[in-house]
Amino acid sequence: MDFTYIIQRSAKRRKLTITVERDRSIVVHAPEGTSDEKIQQVVESKRQWIYEKIGHPQKYQELPHAPGKETVSGESALYLGRQYRIEVIKTDANEIQFSQRFLIPAKLAKQAEALREWYIGKAKEKIVPRVMHHAHQLGVDVAMVKIVDNRYRWGSCTVNDNVNFNWRLIKAPMFVIDYVIVHELAHLIESNHTPRFWNIVRAQTPKMEKAKAWLKENGQLLEEVI
Ligand SMILES: [Zn+2]
């Protein structure tokens, strides 16, 4: 293998995961007690995937909007898969309004966090009820749903049956949000990506393939500030 990787073992891990960071470093998270041989075996089996990740230029481009960029009239921002225009307005209001465009009070326009806060609020409002709906459909018990700030993952589940979702998902179309939700919930039934796992996901989200393609194509968009 012509790449190196960092191994991080933890008692809290129940499965081995490989992540390629933005700087292309490869990190293997493994349950405590996993042997080096086993890790090497898994890494070897994922070699093609790793090559694709580290060789994939699109994913690692610098973001076009640096974090902290000001929101200005004429720019647009994503919400539920569509771009909407931003208008900076003079108003006494302290909140961003949305009605087929973003109306941003001038005093908030210089704060990148204002739009972020708006997205997080919407993510809580829209994503959490969808999680409960799908959990009911799949017959799984979810302990807690959290909207989190995680730059590299759209969703995750924990050993305590908590599920976490990246607030940036609110920029994606609803069929993509549904897919990510169902993917994580299905892990509460089947922890690995087995054929059974994919059958569960497909049955609950008929647009699964389309959603995966959307994420592959647009994933980076979700990381931009606006
Ligand atoms: Zn998964």
Tab-separated table of C-alpha atoms and ligand atoms in Angstrom:
chain	number	residue	atom	x	y	z
A	1	MET	CA	0.000	0.000	0.000
A	2	ASP	CA	1.358	3.390	-0.903
A	3	PHE	CA	-0.413	5.304	1.804
A	4	THR	CA	-0.111	5.408	5.551
A	5	TYR	CA	-2.845	5.637	8.128
A	6	ILE	CA	-3.323	6.570	11.741
A	7	ILE	CA	-4.991	4.086	14.077
A	8	GLN	CA	-7.186	5.291	16.921
A	9	ARG	CA	-8.496	2.570	19.207
A	10	SER	CA	-11.303	3.304	21.609
A	11	ALA	CA	-13.437	1.279	24.007
A	12	LYS	CA	-16.462	3.242	22.818
A	13	ARG	CA	-16.174	2.041	19.225
A	14	ARG	CA	-18.181	-0.952	18.216
A	15	LYS	CA	-17.072	-1.099	14.644
A	16	LEU	CA	-14.085	-0.237	12.590
A	17	THR	CA	-14.400	2.850	10.428
A	18	ILE	CA	-12.016	4.457	8.000
A	19	THR	CA	-12.193	8.166	7.354
A	20	VAL	CA	-10.298	10.292	4.899
A	21	GLU	CA	-9.869	13.769	6.293
A	22	ARG	CA	-9.869	16.942	4.274
A	23	ASP	CA	-6.058	17.022	4.276
A	24	ARG	CA	-6.182	13.461	2.877
A	25	SER	CA	-4.838	11.838	6.000
A	26	ILE	CA	-6.421	8.455	6.641
A	27	VAL	CA	-7.673	7.628	10.109
A	28	VAL	CA	-8.847	4.203	11.205
A	29	HIS	CA	-11.095	4.181	14.253
A	30	ALA	CA	-11.237	0.739	15.780
A	31	PRO	CA	-12.743	-0.928	18.839
A	32	GLU	CA	-10.205	-1.510	21.580
A	33	GLY	CA	-8.412	-4.820	21.163
A	34	THR	CA	-8.587	-4.897	17.364
A	35	SER	CA	-5.297	-6.336	16.141
A	36	ASP	CA	-3.013	-4.525	13.710
A	37	GLU	CA	-3.412	-7.475	11.323
A	38	LYS	CA	-7.183	-7.179	11.344
A	39	ILE	CA	-6.959	-3.439	10.715
A	40	GLN	CA	-4.536	-3.918	7.873
A	41	GLN	CA	-6.846	-6.518	6.377
A	42	VAL	CA	-9.804	-4.136	6.453
A	43	VAL	CA	-7.780	-1.235	5.099
A	44	GLU	CA	-6.534	-3.505	2.321
A	45	SER	CA	-10.095	-4.490	1.446
A	46	LYS	CA	-11.050	-0.789	1.232
A	47	ARG	CA	-8.010	0.123	-0.820
A	48	GLN	CA	-10.036	1.053	-3.919
A	49	TRP	CA	-12.365	3.276	-1.921
A	50	ILE	CA	-9.401	4.979	-0.213
A	51	TYR	CA	-7.683	5.612	-3.540
A	52	GLU	CA	-10.860	7.187	-4.837
A	53	LYS	CA	-11.126	9.404	-1.772
A	54	ILE	CA	-7.555	10.625	-1.745
A	55	GLY	CA	-7.513	11.060	-5.491
A	56	HIS	CA	-10.854	12.788	-5.739
A	57	PRO	CA	-10.065	16.445	-6.479
A	58	GLN	CA	-13.598	17.796	-6.140
A	59	LYS	CA	-14.049	16.897	-2.527
A	60	TYR	CA	-10.853	18.569	-1.441
A	61	GLN	CA	-11.021	21.846	-3.257
A	62	GLU	CA	-10.866	24.878	-1.068
A	63	LEU	CA	-14.342	26.096	-0.304
A	64	PRO	CA	-15.386	28.961	-2.573
A	65	HIS	CA	-16.733	30.901	0.375
A	66	ALA	CA	-14.339	31.243	3.246
A	67	PRO	CA	-15.997	30.773	6.629
A	68	GLY	CA	-17.095	34.106	8.033
A	69	LYS	CA	-17.875	35.586	4.643
A	70	GLU	CA	-20.476	38.298	4.837
A	71	THR	CA	-23.928	37.678	3.484
A	72	VAL	CA	-24.765	40.262	0.861
A	73	SER	CA	-27.740	41.029	-1.354
A	74	GLY	CA	-27.584	39.195	-4.650
A	75	GLU	CA	-25.949	36.109	-3.169
A	76	SER	CA	-28.040	33.029	-2.727
A	77	ALA	CA	-28.241	30.323	-0.112
A	78	LEU	CA	-29.424	26.723	-0.180
A	79	TYR	CA	-32.454	25.499	1.678
A	80	LEU	CA	-34.091	22.093	1.186
A	81	GLY	CA	-32.223	21.594	-2.076
A	82	ARG	CA	-32.981	24.931	-3.693
A	83	GLN	CA	-31.050	28.151	-3.988
A	84	TYR	CA	-32.843	31.227	-2.670
A	85	ARG	CA	-31.764	34.817	-3.062
A	86	ILE	CA	-30.476	36.783	-0.126
A	87	GLU	CA	-31.723	40.289	0.456
A	88	VAL	CA	-30.242	42.441	3.144
A	89	ILE	CA	-32.974	44.691	4.484
A	90	LYS	CA	-33.222	47.636	6.846
A	91	THR	CA	-35.450	46.572	9.692
A	92	ASP	CA	-35.705	46.597	13.461
A	93	ALA	CA	-36.248	42.849	13.450
A	94	ASN	CA	-33.519	40.698	14.949
A	95	GLU	CA	-34.274	37.562	13.007
A	96	ILE	CA	-33.800	36.281	9.506
A	97	GLN	CA	-37.107	35.955	7.688
A	98	PHE	CA	-37.695	33.469	4.925
A	99	SER	CA	-40.360	33.699	2.258
A	100	GLN	CA	-39.080	32.316	-1.017
A	101	ARG	CA	-35.949	34.384	-0.300
A	102	PHE	CA	-33.828	35.164	2.706
A	103	LEU	CA	-34.542	38.550	4.228
A	104	ILE	CA	-31.591	39.327	6.424
A	105	PRO	CA	-31.612	42.365	8.725
A	106	ALA	CA	-28.643	44.592	7.881
A	107	LYS	CA	-27.250	44.333	11.397
A	108	LEU	CA	-27.061	40.532	11.075
A	109	ALA	CA	-25.598	40.508	7.604
A	110	LYS	CA	-22.054	40.870	8.849
A	111	GLN	CA	-22.403	37.822	11.061
A	112	ALA	CA	-21.996	34.505	9.295
A	113	GLU	CA	-23.392	32.841	12.423
A	114	ALA	CA	-26.792	34.446	11.864
A	115	LEU	CA	-27.565	32.314	8.822
A	116	ARG	CA	-26.014	29.303	10.520
A	117	GLU	CA	-28.301	29.804	13.524
A	118	TRP	CA	-31.254	30.034	11.173
A	119	TYR	CA	-30.268	26.760	9.501
A	120	ILE	CA	-29.833	25.017	12.856
A	121	GLY	CA	-33.291	26.180	13.946
A	122	LYS	CA	-34.826	24.894	10.720
A	123	ALA	CA	-32.921	21.614	10.990
A	124	LYS	CA	-34.416	21.034	14.442
A	125	GLU	CA	-37.877	21.980	13.229
A	126	LYS	CA	-37.847	19.831	10.069
A	127	ILE	CA	-35.471	16.921	10.702
A	128	VAL	CA	-36.482	15.797	14.188
A	129	PRO	CA	-40.156	15.056	13.254
A	130	ARG	CA	-38.957	13.146	10.160
A	131	VAL	CA	-36.731	11.019	12.395
A	132	MET	CA	-39.682	10.190	14.627
A	133	HIS	CA	-41.830	9.370	11.596
A	134	HIS	CA	-39.263	6.995	10.100
A	135	ALA	CA	-38.446	5.444	13.479
A	136	HIS	CA	-42.129	4.630	13.870
A	137	GLN	CA	-42.316	3.161	10.350
A	138	LEU	CA	-39.222	1.023	10.945
A	139	GLY	CA	-40.320	0.017	14.430
A	140	VAL	CA	-37.131	1.196	16.117
A	141	ASP	CA	-36.825	2.996	19.417
A	142	VAL	CA	-34.736	6.121	19.323
A	143	ALA	CA	-33.466	7.391	22.658
A	144	MET	CA	-32.543	10.903	21.562
A	145	VAL	CA	-32.296	12.897	18.347
A	146	LYS	CA	-29.654	15.576	18.186
A	147	ILE	CA	-28.825	18.161	15.568
A	148	VAL	CA	-25.070	18.492	15.684
A	149	ASP	CA	-22.217	20.395	14.116
A	150	ASN	CA	-20.127	17.713	12.492
A	151	ARG	CA	-18.238	18.710	9.438
A	152	TYR	CA	-17.544	15.334	7.904
A	153	ARG	CA	-20.584	13.190	8.560
A	154	TRP	CA	-24.235	13.662	7.720
A	155	GLY	CA	-25.511	11.386	10.417
A	156	SER	CA	-24.356	8.963	13.060
A	157	CYS	CA	-25.802	6.663	15.676
A	158	THR	CA	-24.437	5.770	19.076
A	159	VAL	CA	-24.417	2.602	21.172
A	160	ASN	CA	-27.177	4.126	23.329
A	161	ASP	CA	-29.566	4.367	20.360
A	162	ASN	CA	-29.089	8.099	20.044
A	163	VAL	CA	-29.030	9.439	16.516
A	164	ASN	CA	-27.247	12.609	15.460
A	165	PHE	CA	-27.679	14.628	12.305
A	166	ASN	CA	-25.551	17.341	10.804
A	167	TRP	CA	-27.460	20.646	10.698
A	168	ARG	CA	-26.111	21.205	7.162
A	169	LEU	CA	-28.462	18.487	5.937
A	170	ILE	CA	-31.228	21.101	5.950
A	171	LYS	CA	-29.646	22.461	2.769
A	172	ALA	CA	-30.409	19.188	0.974
A	173	PRO	CA	-33.709	18.165	-0.651
A	174	MET	CA	-36.130	16.323	1.615
A	175	PHE	CA	-35.624	12.982	-0.185
A	176	VAL	CA	-31.913	13.203	0.677
A	177	ILE	CA	-32.669	14.099	4.299
A	178	ASP	CA	-35.037	11.128	4.473
A	179	TYR	CA	-32.362	8.823	3.098
A	180	VAL	CA	-29.742	9.929	5.649
A	181	ILE	CA	-32.265	9.551	8.480
A	182	VAL	CA	-33.340	6.079	7.366
A	183	HIS	CA	-29.702	5.041	6.865
A	184	GLU	CA	-28.863	5.873	10.480
A	185	LEU	CA	-32.055	4.366	11.870
A	186	ALA	CA	-31.455	1.170	9.902
A	187	HIS	CA	-28.126	0.874	11.737
A	188	LEU	CA	-30.112	0.438	14.930
A	189	ILE	CA	-31.428	-2.780	13.364
A	190	GLU	CA	-28.352	-3.879	11.435
A	191	SER	CA	-25.019	-2.295	12.303
A	192	ASN	CA	-23.127	-3.226	9.149
A	193	HIS	CA	-23.732	-2.420	5.504
A	194	THR	CA	-24.991	-5.895	4.680
A	195	PRO	CA	-27.489	-6.714	1.895
A	196	ARG	CA	-30.121	-6.897	4.651
A	197	PHE	CA	-29.201	-3.382	5.745
A	198	TRP	CA	-29.606	-1.986	2.224
A	199	ASN	CA	-32.913	-3.817	1.787
A	200	ILE	CA	-34.259	-2.100	4.889
A	201	VAL	CA	-33.104	1.310	3.674
A	202	ARG	CA	-34.408	0.776	0.136
A	203	ALA	CA	-37.820	-0.364	1.327
A	204	GLN	CA	-38.225	2.785	3.392
A	205	THR	CA	-36.664	5.238	0.920
A	206	PRO	CA	-37.454	4.324	-2.694
A	207	LYS	CA	-35.266	7.235	-3.887
A	208	MET	CA	-32.204	5.799	-2.134
A	209	GLU	CA	-29.987	5.635	-5.230
A	210	LYS	CA	-30.949	9.126	-6.296
A	211	ALA	CA	-30.224	10.412	-2.784
A	212	LYS	CA	-26.808	8.755	-2.686
A	213	ALA	CA	-25.969	10.256	-6.070
A	214	TRP	CA	-27.125	13.683	-4.886
A	215	LEU	CA	-24.901	13.507	-1.809
A	216	LYS	CA	-21.938	12.398	-3.860
A	217	GLU	CA	-22.420	15.257	-6.274
A	218	ASN	CA	-23.417	18.028	-3.893
A	219	GLY	CA	-21.944	17.019	-0.586
A	220	GLN	CA	-19.405	19.790	-0.675
A	221	LEU	CA	-22.085	22.413	-1.258
A	222	LEU	CA	-23.508	21.676	2.136
A	223	GLU	CA	-20.251	22.671	3.792
A	224	GLU	CA	-20.208	26.160	2.397
A	225	VAL	CA	-21.209	28.929	4.725
A	226	ILE	CA	-23.764	30.330	2.315
B	1	ZN	ZN	-23.911	3.381	7.409
